[in-house]
mmCIF file of C-alpha atoms in Angstrom:
data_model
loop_
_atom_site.group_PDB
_atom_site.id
_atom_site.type_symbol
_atom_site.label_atom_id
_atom_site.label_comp_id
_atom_site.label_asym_id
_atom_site.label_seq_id
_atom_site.Cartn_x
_atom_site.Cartn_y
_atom_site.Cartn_z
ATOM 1 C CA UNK A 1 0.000 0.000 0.000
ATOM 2 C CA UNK A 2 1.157 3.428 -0.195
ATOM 3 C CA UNK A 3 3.178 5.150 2.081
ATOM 4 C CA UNK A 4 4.228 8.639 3.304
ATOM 5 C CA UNK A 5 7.395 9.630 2.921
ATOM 6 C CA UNK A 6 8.475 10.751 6.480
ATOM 7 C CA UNK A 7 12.187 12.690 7.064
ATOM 8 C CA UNK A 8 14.744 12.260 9.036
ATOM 9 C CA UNK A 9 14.362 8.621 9.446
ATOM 10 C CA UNK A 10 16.306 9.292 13.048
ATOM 11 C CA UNK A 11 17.953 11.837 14.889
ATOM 12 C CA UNK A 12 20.041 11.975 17.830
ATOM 13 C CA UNK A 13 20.015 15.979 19.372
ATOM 14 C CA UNK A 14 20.808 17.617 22.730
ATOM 15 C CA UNK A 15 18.746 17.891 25.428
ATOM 16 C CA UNK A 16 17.291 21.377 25.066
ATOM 17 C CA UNK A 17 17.601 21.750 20.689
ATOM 18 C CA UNK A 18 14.726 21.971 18.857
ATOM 19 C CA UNK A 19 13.213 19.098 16.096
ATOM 20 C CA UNK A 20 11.922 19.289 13.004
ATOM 21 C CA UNK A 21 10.403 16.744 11.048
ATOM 22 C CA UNK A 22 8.320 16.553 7.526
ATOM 23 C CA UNK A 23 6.344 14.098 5.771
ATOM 24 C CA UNK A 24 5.967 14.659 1.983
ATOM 25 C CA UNK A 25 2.973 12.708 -0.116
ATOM 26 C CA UNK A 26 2.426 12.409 -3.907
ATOM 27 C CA UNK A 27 -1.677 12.521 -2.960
ATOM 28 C CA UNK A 28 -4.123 15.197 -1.625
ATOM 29 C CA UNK A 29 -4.693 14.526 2.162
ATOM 30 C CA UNK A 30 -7.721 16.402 3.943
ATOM 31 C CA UNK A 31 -6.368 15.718 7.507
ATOM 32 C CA UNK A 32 -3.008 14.853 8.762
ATOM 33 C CA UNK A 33 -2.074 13.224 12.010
ATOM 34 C CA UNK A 34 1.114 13.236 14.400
ATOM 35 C CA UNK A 35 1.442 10.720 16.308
ATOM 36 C CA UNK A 36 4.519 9.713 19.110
ATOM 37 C CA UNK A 37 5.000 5.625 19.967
ATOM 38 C CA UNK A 38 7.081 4.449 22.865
ATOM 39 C CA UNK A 39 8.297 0.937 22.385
ATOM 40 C CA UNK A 40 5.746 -1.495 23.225
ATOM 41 C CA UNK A 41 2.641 0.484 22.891
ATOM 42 C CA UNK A 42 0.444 1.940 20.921
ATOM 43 C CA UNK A 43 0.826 5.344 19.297
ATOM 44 C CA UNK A 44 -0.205 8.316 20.652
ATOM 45 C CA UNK A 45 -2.032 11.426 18.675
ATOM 46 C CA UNK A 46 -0.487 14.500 19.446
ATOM 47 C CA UNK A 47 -1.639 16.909 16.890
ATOM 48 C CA UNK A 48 -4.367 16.656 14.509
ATOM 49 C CA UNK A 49 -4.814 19.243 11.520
ATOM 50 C CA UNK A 50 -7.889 19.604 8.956
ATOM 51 C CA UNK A 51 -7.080 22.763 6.622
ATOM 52 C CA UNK A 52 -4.528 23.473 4.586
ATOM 53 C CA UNK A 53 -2.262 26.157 6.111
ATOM 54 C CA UNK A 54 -3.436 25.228 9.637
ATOM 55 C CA UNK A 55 -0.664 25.323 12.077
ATOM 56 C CA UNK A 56 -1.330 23.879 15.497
ATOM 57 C CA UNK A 57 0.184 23.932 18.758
ATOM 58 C CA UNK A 58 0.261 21.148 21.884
ATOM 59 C CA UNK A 59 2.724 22.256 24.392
ATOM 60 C CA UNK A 60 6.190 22.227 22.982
ATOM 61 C CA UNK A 61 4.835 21.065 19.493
ATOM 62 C CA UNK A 62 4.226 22.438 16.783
ATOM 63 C CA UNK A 63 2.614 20.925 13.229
ATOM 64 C CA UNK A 64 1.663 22.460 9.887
ATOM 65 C CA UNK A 65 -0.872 21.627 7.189
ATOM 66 C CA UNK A 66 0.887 22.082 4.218
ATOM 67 C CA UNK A 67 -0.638 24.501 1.597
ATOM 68 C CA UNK A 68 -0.664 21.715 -1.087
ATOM 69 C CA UNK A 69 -1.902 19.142 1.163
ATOM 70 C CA UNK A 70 0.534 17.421 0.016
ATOM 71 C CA UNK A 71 2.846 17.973 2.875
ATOM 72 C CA UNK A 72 2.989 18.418 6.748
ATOM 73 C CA UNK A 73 5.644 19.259 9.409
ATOM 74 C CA UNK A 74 6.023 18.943 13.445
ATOM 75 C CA UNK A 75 8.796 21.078 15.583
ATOM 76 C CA UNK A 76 9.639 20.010 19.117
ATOM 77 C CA UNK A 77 11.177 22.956 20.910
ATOM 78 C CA UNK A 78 13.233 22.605 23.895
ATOM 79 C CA UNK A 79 13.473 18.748 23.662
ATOM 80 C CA UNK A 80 13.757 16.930 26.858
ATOM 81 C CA UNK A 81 14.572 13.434 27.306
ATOM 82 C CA UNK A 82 10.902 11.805 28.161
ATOM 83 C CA UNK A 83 10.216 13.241 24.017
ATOM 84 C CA UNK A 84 12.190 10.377 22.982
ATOM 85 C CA UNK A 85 10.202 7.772 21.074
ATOM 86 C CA UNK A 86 8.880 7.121 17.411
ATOM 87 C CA UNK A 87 7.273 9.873 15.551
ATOM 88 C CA UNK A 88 4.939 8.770 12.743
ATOM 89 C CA UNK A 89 2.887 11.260 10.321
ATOM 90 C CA UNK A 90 -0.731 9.961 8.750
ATOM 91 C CA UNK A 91 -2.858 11.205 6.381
ATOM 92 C CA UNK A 92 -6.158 10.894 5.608
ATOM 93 C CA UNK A 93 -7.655 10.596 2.394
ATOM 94 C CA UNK A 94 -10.735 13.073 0.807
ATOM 95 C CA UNK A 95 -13.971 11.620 1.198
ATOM 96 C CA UNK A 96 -13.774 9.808 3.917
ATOM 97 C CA UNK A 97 -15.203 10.375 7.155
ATOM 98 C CA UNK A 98 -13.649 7.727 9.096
ATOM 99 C CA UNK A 99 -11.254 5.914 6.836
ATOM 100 C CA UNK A 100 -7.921 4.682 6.544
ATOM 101 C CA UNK A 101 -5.070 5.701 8.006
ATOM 102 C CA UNK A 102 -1.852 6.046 5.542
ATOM 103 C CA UNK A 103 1.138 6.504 8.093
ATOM 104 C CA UNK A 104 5.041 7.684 7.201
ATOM 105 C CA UNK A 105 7.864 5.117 8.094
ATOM 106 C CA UNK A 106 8.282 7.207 11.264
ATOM 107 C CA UNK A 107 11.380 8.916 13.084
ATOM 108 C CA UNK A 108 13.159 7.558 15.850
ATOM 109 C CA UNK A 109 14.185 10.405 18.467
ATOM 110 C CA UNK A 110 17.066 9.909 20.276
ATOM 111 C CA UNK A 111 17.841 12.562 23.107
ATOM 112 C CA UNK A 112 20.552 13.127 25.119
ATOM 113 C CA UNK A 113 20.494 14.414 28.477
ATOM 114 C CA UNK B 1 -11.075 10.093 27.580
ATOM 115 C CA UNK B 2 -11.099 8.371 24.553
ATOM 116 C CA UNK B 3 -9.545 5.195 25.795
ATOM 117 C CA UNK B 4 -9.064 2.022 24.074
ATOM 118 C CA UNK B 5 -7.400 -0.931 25.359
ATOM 119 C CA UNK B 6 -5.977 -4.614 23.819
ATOM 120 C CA UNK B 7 -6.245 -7.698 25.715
ATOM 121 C CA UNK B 8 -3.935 -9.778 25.869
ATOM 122 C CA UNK B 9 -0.820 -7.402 26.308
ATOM 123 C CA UNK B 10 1.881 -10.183 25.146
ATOM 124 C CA UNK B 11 0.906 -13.640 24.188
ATOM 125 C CA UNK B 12 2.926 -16.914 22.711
ATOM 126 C CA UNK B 13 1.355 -19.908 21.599
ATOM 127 C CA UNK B 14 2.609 -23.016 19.655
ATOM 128 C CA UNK B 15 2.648 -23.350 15.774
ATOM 129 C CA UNK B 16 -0.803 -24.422 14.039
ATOM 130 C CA UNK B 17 -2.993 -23.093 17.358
ATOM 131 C CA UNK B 18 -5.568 -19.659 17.146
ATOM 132 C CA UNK B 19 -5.118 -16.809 19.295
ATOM 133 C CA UNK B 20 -7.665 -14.372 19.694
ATOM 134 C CA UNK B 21 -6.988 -10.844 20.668
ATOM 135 C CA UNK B 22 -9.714 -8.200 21.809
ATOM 136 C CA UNK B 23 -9.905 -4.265 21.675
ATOM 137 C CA UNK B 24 -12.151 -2.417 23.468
ATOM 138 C CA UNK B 25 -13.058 1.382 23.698
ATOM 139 C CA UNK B 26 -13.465 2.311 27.035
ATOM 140 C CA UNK B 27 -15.327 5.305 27.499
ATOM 141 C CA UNK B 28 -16.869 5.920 23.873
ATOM 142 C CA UNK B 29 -18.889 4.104 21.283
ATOM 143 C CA UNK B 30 -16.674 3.479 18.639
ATOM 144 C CA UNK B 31 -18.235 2.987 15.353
ATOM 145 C CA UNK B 32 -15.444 2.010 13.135
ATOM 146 C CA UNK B 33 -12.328 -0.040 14.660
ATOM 147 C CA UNK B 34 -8.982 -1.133 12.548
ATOM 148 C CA UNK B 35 -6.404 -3.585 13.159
ATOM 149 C CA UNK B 36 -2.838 -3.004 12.148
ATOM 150 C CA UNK B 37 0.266 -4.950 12.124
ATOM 151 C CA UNK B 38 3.588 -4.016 12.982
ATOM 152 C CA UNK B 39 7.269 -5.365 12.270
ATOM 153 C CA UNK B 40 9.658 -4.709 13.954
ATOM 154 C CA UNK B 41 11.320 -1.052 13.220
ATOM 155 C CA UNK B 42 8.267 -0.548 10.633
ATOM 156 C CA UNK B 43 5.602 1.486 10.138
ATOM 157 C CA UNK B 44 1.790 0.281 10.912
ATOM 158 C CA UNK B 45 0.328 -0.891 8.098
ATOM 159 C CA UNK B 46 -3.951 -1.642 7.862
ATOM 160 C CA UNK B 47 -5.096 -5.418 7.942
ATOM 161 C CA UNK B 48 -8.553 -4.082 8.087
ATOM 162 C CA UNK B 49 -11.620 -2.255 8.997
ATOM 163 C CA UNK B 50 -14.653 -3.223 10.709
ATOM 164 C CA UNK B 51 -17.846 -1.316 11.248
ATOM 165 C CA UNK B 52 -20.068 -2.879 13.831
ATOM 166 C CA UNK B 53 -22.322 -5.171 12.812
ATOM 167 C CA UNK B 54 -20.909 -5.804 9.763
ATOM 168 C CA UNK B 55 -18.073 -7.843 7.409
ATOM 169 C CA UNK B 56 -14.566 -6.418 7.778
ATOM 170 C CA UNK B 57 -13.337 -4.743 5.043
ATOM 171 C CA UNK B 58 -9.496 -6.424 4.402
ATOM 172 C CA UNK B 59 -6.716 -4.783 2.997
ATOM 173 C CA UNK B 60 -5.273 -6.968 -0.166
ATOM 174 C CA UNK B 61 -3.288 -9.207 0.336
ATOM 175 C CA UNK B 62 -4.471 -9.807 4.257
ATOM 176 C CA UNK B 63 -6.087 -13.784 3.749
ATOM 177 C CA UNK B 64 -9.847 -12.810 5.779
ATOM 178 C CA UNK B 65 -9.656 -16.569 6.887
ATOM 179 C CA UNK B 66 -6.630 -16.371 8.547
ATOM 180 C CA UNK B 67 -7.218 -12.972 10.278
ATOM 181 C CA UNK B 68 -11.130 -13.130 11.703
ATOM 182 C CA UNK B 69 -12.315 -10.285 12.167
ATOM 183 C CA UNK B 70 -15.672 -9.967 14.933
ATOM 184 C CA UNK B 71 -16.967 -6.161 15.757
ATOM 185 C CA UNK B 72 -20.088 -7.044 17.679
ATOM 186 C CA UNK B 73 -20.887 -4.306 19.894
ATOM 187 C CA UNK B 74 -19.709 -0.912 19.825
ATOM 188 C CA UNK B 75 -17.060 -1.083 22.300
ATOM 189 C CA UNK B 76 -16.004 -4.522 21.300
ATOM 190 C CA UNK B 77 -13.638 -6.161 18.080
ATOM 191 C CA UNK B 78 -11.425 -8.820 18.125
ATOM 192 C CA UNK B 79 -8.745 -10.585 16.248
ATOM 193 C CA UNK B 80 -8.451 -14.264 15.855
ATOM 194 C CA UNK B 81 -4.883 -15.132 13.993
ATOM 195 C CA UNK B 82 -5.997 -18.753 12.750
ATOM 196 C CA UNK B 83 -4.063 -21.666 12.849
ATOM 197 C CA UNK B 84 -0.522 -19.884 13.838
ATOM 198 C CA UNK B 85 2.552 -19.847 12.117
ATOM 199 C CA UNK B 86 5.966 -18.039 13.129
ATOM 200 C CA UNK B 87 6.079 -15.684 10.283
ATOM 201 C CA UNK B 88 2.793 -14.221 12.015
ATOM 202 C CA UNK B 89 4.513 -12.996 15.375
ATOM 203 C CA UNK B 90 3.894 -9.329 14.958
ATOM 204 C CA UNK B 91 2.529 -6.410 16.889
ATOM 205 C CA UNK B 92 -0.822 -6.174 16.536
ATOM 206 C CA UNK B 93 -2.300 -2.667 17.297
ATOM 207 C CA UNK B 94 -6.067 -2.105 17.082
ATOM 208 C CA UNK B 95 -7.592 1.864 16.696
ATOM 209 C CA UNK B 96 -11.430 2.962 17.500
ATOM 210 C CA UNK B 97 -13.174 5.707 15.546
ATOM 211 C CA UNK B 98 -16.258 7.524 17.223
ATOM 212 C CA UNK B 99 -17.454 10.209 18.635
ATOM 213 C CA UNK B 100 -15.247 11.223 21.406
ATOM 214 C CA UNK B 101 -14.497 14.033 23.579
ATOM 215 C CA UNK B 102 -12.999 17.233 22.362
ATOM 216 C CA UNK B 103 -11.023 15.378 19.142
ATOM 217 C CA UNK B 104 -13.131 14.824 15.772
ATOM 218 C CA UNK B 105 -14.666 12.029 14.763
ATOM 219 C CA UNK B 106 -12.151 11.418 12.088
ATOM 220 C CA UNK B 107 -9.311 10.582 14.929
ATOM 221 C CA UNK B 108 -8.681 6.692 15.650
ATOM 222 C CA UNK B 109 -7.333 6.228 19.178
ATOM 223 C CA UNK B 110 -4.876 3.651 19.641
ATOM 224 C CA UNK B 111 -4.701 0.516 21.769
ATOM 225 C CA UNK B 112 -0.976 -0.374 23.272
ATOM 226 C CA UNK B 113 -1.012 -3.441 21.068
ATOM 227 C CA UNK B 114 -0.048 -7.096 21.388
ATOM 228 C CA UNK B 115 2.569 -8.866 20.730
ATOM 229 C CA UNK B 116 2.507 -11.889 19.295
ATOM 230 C CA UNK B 117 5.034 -14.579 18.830
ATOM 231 C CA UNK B 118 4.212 -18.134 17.337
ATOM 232 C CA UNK B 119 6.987 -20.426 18.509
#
């Protein structure tokens, strides 16, 4: 099936340095979705975003709906150690008011203390 | 709110035997559930979708009568993995859809999985 294409696959940064990663797709999305994992468990939604151009805020992060819908980006600021974890971006298609999920390959966040 | 959790957390079983794994939504009716599968240092990727009271809706290439899919109430799906076999241990997450607290309908809330390893 297809897949987002989700950047940096990993990143290892300083406690306190801000993160930015992007997901890129070659199809419309209406919503995207970030979402943080911790190994063993479930992900987590941290942002959602429904119009293009939106830019949302939850604490520390901070995501963008891209103005093509065709893209969408999350910045941690001030990273501290417990944001370490899996990051995945998913879009949703047009049309659909609860469909599937298509989700990035995800970044792995390494911080150090 | 908005809680959904996966019974069991961690399970291992023998090749050629059926495991069944539930999902339930805690404190919201959820409509539309999904079950994923996940390898190891990969993404999620959809098995299917199941609307209550009615025939999942498989991704292709997912085989419907290995996976059985059951969404019989609204708080309630599960899994059944049929007749085992290694190359099925995975990490099976599922996600319910509904009407829930302050996020939209369109957001799936995750369980924290199970893992699953066929020996």
């Amino acid at each position: 099936g297809q897949q987002l294409n989700q950047s940096p696959q990993s990143m290892f940064i300083q406690e306190g340095e801000d993160v930015s990663m992007n997901c890129t797709s070659s199809s419309i999305f209406n919503t995207w979705l970030w979402y943080k994992q911790d190994p063993g468990e479930g992900p987590v939604l941290l942002i959602a975003l429904y119009k293009a151009g939106e830019l949302t805020s939850n604490g520390r992060l901070t995501a963008q709906f891209g103005i093509t819908r065709k893209d969408s980006f999350l910045n941690i600021s001030a990273s501290i150690p417990s944001d370490v974890g899996i990051y995945f971006c998913a879009g949703q298609y047009s049309g659909r008011s609860q469909g599937n999920l298509i989700f990035g390959k995800g970044t792995k966040l390494s911080v150090k203390p | 709110g908005a809680v959904v959790s996966q019974h069991p957390s961690r399970v291992i079983c023998k090749s050629g035997t059926s495991v069944k794994i539930e999902c339930r939504s805690l404190d919201f009716q959820a409509t539309t559930m999904f079950w994923y599968r996940q390898f190891p240092k990969q993404s999620l990727m959809l098995m299917a979708t199941s609307n209550e009271g009615s025939k999942a809706t498989y991704e292709q290439g997912v085989e419907k009568d290995k996976f059985l899919i059951n969404h019989a109430s609204l708080t309630l799906s599960t899994l059944t993995v049929t007749s085992a076999h290694p190359e099925d241990s995975s990490f099976y997450i599922c996600s319910a859809a509904g009407l829930a607290g302050v996020w939209s309908y369109n957001e799936q809330f995750f369980g924290p999985g199970t893992r699953l390893t066929v020996l």
